[in-house]
GROMACS .gro file of C-alpha atoms in nm:
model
  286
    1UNK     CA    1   4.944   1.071  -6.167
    2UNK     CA    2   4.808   0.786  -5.965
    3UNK     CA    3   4.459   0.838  -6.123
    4UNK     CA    4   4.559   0.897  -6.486
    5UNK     CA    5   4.784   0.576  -6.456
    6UNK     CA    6   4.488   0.363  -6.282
    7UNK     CA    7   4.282   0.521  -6.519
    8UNK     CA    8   4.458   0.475  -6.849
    9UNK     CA    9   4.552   0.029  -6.742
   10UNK     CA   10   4.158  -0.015  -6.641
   11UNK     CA   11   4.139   0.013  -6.977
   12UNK     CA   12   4.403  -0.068  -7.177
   13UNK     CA   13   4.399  -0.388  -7.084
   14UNK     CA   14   4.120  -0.464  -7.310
   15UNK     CA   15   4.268  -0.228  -7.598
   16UNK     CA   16   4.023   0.023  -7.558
   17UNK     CA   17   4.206   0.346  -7.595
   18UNK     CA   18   3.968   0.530  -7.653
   19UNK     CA   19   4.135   0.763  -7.973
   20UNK     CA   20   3.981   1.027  -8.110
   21UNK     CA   21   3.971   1.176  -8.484
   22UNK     CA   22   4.305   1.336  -8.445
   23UNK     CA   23   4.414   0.953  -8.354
   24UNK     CA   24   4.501   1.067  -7.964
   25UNK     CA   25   4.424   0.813  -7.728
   26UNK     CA   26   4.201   0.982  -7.440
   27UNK     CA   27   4.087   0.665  -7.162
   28UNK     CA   28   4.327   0.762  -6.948
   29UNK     CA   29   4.209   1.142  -6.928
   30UNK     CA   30   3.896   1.059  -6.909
   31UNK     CA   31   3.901   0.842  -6.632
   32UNK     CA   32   4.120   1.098  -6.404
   33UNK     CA   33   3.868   1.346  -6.462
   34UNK     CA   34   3.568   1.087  -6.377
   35UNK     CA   35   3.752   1.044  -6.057
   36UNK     CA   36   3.841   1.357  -5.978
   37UNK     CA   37   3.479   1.479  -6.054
   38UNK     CA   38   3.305   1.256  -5.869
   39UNK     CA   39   3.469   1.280  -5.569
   40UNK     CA   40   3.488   1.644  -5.578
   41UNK     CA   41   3.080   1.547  -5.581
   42UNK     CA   42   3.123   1.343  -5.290
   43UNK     CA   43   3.340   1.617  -5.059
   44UNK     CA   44   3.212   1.880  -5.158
   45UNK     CA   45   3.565   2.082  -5.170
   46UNK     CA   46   3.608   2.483  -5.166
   47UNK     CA   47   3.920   2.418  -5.374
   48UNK     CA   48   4.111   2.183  -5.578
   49UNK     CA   49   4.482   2.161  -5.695
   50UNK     CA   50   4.584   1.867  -5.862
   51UNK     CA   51   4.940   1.738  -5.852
   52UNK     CA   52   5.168   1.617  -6.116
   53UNK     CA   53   5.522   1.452  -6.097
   54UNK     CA   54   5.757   1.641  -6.384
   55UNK     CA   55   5.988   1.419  -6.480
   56UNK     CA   56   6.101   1.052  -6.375
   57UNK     CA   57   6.410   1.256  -6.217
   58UNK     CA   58   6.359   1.378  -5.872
   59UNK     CA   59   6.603   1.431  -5.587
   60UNK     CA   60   6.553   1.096  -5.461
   61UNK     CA   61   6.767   0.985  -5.760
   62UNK     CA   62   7.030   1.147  -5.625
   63UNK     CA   63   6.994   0.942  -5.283
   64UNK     CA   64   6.908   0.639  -5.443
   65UNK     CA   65   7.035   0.587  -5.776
   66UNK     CA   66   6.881   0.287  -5.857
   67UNK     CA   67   6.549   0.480  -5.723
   68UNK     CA   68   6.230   0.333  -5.931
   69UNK     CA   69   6.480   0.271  -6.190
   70UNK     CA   70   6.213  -0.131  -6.180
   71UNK     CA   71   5.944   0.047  -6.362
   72UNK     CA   72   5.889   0.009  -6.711
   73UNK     CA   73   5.865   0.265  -6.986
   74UNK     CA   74   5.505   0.413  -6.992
   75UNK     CA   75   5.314   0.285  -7.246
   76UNK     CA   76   5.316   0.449  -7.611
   77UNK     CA   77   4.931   0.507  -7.580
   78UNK     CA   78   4.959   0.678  -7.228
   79UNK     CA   79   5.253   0.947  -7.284
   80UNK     CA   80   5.023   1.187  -7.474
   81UNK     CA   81   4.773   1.183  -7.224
   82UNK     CA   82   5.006   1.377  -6.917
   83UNK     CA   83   5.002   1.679  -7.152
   84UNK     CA   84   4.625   1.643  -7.235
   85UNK     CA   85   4.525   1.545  -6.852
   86UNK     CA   86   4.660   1.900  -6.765
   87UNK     CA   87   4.503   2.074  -7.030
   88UNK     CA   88   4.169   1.908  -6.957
   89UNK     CA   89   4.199   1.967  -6.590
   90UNK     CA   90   4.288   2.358  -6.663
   91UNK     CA   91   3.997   2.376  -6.881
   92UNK     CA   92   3.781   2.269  -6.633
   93UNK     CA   93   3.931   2.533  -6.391
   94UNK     CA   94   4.159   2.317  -6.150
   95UNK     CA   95   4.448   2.444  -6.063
   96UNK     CA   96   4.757   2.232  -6.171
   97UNK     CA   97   5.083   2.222  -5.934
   98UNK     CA   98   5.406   2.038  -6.002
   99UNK     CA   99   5.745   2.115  -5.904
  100UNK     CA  100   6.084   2.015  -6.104
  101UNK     CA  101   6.298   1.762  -5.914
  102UNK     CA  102   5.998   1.674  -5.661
  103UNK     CA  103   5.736   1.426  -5.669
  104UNK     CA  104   5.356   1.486  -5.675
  105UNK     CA  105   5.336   1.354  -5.327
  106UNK     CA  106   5.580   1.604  -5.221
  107UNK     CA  107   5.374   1.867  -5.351
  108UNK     CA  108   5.022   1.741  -5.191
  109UNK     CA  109   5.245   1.708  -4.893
  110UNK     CA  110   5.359   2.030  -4.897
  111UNK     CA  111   4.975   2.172  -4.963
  112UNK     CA  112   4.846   1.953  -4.715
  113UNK     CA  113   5.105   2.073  -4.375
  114UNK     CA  114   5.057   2.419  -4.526
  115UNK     CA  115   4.670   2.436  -4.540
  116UNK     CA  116   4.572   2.267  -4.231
  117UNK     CA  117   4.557   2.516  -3.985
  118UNK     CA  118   4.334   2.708  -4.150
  119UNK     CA  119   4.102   2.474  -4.330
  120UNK     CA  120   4.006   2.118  -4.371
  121UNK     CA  121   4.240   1.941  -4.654
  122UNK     CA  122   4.106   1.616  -4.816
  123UNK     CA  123   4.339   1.382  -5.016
  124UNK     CA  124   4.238   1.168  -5.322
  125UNK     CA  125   4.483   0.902  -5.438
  126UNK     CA  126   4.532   0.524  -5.473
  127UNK     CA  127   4.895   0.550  -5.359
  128UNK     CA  128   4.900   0.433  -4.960
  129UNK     CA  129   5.229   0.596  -4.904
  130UNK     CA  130   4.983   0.918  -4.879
  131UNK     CA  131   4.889   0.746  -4.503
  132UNK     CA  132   5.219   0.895  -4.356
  133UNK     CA  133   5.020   1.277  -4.367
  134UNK     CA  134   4.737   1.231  -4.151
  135UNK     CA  135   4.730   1.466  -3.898
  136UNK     CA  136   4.421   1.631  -3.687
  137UNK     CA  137   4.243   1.831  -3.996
  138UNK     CA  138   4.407   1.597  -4.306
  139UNK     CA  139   4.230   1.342  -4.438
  140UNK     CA  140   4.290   1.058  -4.685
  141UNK     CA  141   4.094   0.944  -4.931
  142UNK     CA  142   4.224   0.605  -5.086
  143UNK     CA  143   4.030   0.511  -5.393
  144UNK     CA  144   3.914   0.105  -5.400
  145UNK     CA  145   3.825  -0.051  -5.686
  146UNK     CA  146   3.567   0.091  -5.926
  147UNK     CA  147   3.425   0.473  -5.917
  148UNK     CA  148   3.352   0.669  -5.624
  149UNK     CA  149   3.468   0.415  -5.410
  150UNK     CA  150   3.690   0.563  -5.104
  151UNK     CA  151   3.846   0.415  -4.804
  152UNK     CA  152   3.868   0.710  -4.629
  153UNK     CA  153   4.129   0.735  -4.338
  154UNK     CA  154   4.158   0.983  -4.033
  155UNK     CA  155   4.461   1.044  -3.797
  156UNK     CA  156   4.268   0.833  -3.546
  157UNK     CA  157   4.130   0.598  -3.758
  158UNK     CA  158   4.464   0.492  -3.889
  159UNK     CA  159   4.619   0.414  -3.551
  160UNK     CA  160   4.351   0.263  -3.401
  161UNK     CA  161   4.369   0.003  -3.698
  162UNK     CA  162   4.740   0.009  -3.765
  163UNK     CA  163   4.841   0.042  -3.388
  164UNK     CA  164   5.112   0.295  -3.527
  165UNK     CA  165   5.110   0.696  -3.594
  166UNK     CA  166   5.116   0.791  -3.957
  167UNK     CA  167   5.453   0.971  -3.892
  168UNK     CA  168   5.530   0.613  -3.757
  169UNK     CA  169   5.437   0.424  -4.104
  170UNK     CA  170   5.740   0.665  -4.258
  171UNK     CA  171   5.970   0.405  -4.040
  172UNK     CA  172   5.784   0.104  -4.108
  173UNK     CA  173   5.823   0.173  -4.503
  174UNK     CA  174   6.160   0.198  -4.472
  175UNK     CA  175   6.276  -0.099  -4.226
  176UNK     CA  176   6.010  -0.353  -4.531
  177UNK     CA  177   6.131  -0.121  -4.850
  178UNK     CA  178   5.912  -0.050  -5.147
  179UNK     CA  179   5.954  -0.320  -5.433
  180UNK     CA  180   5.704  -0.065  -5.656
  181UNK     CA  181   5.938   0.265  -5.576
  182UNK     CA  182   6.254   0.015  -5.629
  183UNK     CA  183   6.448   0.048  -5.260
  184UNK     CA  184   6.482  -0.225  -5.045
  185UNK     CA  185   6.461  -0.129  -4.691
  186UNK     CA  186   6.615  -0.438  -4.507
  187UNK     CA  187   6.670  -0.773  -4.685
  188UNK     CA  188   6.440  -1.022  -4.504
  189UNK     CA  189   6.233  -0.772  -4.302
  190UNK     CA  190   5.859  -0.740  -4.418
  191UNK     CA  191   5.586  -0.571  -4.287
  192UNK     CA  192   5.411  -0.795  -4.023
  193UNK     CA  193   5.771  -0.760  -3.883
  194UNK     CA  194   5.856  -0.407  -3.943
  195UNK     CA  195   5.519  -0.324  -3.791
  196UNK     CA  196   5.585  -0.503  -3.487
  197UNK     CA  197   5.931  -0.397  -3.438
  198UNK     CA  198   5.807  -0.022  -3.482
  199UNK     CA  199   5.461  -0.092  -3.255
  200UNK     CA  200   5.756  -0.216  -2.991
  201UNK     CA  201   6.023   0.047  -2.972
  202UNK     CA  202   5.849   0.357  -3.060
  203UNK     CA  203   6.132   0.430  -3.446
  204UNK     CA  204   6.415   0.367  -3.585
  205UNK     CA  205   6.651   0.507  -3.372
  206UNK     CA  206   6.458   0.306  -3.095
  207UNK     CA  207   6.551  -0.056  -3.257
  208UNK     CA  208   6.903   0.058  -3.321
  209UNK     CA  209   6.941   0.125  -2.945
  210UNK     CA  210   6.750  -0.232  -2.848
  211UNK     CA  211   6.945  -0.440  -3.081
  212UNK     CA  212   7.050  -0.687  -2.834
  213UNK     CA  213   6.682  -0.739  -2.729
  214UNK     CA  214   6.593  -0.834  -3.105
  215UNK     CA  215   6.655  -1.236  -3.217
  216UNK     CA  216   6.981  -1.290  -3.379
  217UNK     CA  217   6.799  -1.322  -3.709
  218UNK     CA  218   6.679  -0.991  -3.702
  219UNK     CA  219   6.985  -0.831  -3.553
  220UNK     CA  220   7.201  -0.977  -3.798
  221UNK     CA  221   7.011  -0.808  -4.072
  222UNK     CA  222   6.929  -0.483  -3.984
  223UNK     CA  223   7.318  -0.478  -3.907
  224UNK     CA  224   7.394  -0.608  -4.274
  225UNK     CA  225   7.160  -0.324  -4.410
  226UNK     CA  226   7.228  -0.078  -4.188
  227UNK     CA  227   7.338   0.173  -4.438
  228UNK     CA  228   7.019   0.101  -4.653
  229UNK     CA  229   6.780   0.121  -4.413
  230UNK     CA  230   6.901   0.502  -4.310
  231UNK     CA  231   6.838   0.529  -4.704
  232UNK     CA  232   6.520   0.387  -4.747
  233UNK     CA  233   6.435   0.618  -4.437
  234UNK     CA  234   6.515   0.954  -4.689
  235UNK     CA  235   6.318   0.843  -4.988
  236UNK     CA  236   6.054   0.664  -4.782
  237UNK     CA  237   5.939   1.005  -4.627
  238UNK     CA  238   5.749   1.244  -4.831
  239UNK     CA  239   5.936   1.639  -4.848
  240UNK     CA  240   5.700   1.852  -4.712
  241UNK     CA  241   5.878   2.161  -4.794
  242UNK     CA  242   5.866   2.233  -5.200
  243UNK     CA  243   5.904   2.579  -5.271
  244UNK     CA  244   5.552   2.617  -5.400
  245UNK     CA  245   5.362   2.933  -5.490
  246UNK     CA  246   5.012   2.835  -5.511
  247UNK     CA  247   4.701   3.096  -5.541
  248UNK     CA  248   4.470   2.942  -5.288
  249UNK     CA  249   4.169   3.228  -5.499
  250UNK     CA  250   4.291   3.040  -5.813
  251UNK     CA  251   4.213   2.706  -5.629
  252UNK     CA  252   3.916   2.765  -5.594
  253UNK     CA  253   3.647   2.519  -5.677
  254UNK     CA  254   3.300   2.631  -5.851
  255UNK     CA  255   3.143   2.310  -5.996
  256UNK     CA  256   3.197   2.248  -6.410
  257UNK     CA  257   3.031   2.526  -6.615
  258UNK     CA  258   2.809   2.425  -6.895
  259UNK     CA  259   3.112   2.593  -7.122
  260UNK     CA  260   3.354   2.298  -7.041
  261UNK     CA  261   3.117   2.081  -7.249
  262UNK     CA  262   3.250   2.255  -7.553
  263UNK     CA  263   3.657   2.185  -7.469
  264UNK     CA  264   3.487   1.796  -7.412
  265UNK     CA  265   3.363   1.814  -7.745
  266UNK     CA  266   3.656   1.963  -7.912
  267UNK     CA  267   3.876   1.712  -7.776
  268UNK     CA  268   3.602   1.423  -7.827
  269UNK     CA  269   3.563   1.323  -7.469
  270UNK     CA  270   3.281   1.113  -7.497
  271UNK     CA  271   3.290   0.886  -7.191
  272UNK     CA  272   3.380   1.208  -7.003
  273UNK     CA  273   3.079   1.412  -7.162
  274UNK     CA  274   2.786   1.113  -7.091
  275UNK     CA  275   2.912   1.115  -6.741
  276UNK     CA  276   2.899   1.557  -6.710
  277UNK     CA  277   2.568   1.541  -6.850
  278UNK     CA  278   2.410   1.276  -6.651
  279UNK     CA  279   2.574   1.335  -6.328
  280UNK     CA  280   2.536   1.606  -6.043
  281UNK     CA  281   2.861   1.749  -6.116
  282UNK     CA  282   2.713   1.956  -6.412
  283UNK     CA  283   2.389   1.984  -6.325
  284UNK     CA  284   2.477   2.163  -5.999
  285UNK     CA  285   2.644   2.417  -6.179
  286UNK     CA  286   2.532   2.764  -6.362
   0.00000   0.00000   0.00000
């Protein structure tokens, strides 16, 4: 979702929408699958799933009612395009996952814990709340600006930059809050400071025991928000345990086949289809 939504505004900003001759707008669709393509190029995966929030309800709601209740309606051009991204990406032999009442970063997360032990997992995303999974054989990819451009983070990598663990960053989103996901953590309290107070005593439960060591600034508000911040704890962390049943054979990634060129065609891709035919994705392939 975090590609087809960076995907679709990179354009739509300048109106082009890209329609096609059945008046569907496609830009958004066609720039997940750019991304998705080309960094399948760049890993060089054995297998793919891609992950889809169903629904703007999720049990979080039920924590938090007000829980991304800040975002706007998705735009008229875009809502089309989550049906079409999933029938693109199934026509091109990726394996689609999403689970009612969970988000798409549940499910990677729940892919991710699951698959590590036997196999290196790679994940693509813009979405930094992703950083809280790194562990010894998970990876994440953050895409920068532009295509095929990854900051690509490490368990070790992260806390030697961020001086924290990524199970760490859970407690860090929730003492600063998350204006984009809509809960506020603790009133006051942003991240230089959240960082510092986690860096110092270790979690949560570690600054509610030191309380008296914090200033009276500090104190006072993490006592005024006390109730929040044990809130913004539960929808800051990402569920790791969806009931998923995933074919890991039906996962399995064997470049595009020449044959997806005729679903591009039928659905007018044509950004999509310059990029397949001049790229290594295709040409690899069969």
């Amino acid at each position: 979702m975090a590609l087809l939504f960076r995907s679709f505004f990179a354009t739509a900003v300048t109106g082009q929408f890209m329609m096609n001759s059945k008046g569907l707008p496609t830009n958004g669709v066609q720039g997940f699958m750019k991304h998705l393509l080309m960094a399948a190029d760049h890993v060089k995966p054995t297998h793919i799933i891609v992950c889809w929030d169903m629904g703007s309800q999720t049990f979080r709601n039920e924590v938090f009612n007000d829980y991304k209740s800040n975002r706007n309606a998705p735009p008229v051009e875009l809502i089309p395009q989550f049906d079409l991204a999933k029938e693109v990406a199934e026509g091109f032999n990726l394996s689609n996952v999403g689970v009612v009442g969970y988000e798409a970063d549940d499910c990677i997360g729940t892919l991710a814990k699951l698959h590590r032990s036997e196999r290196k997992v790679s994940v693509l995303s813009g979405d930094q709340d992703l950083l809280q999974l790194l562990d010894d054989n998970i990876d994440i990819m953050l895409l920068k600006k532009g295509f095929g451009n990854y900051q690509t983070y490490t368990k070790d990598l992260f806390v030697e930059e961020r001086g924290i663990t990524p199970e760490q960053f859970i407690d860090v989103k929730a003492l600063m809050g998350d204006t984009s996901d809509g809960y506020p953590g603790v009133k006051g309290i942003g991240e230089k400071t959240a960082m510092k107070l986690i860096q110092q005593y270790q979690d949560i439960s570690g600054i509610l025991a030191n309380l008296h060591e914090l200033t009276p600034s500090q104190r006072k508000k993490i006592e005024e928000d006390l109730d929040m911040l044990h809130v913004s704890r539960k929808l800051a962390e990402i569920h790791c345990e969806v009931p998923l049943s995933v074919s890991v054979d039906e996962a399995r990634w064997e470049h595009v086949s020449h044959d997806t060129l005729t679903l591009v065609d039928e659905l007018e891709l044509k950004v999509l289809r310059r990029f397949l035919v001049g790229s290594n994705v295709l040409s690899a392939s069969s």
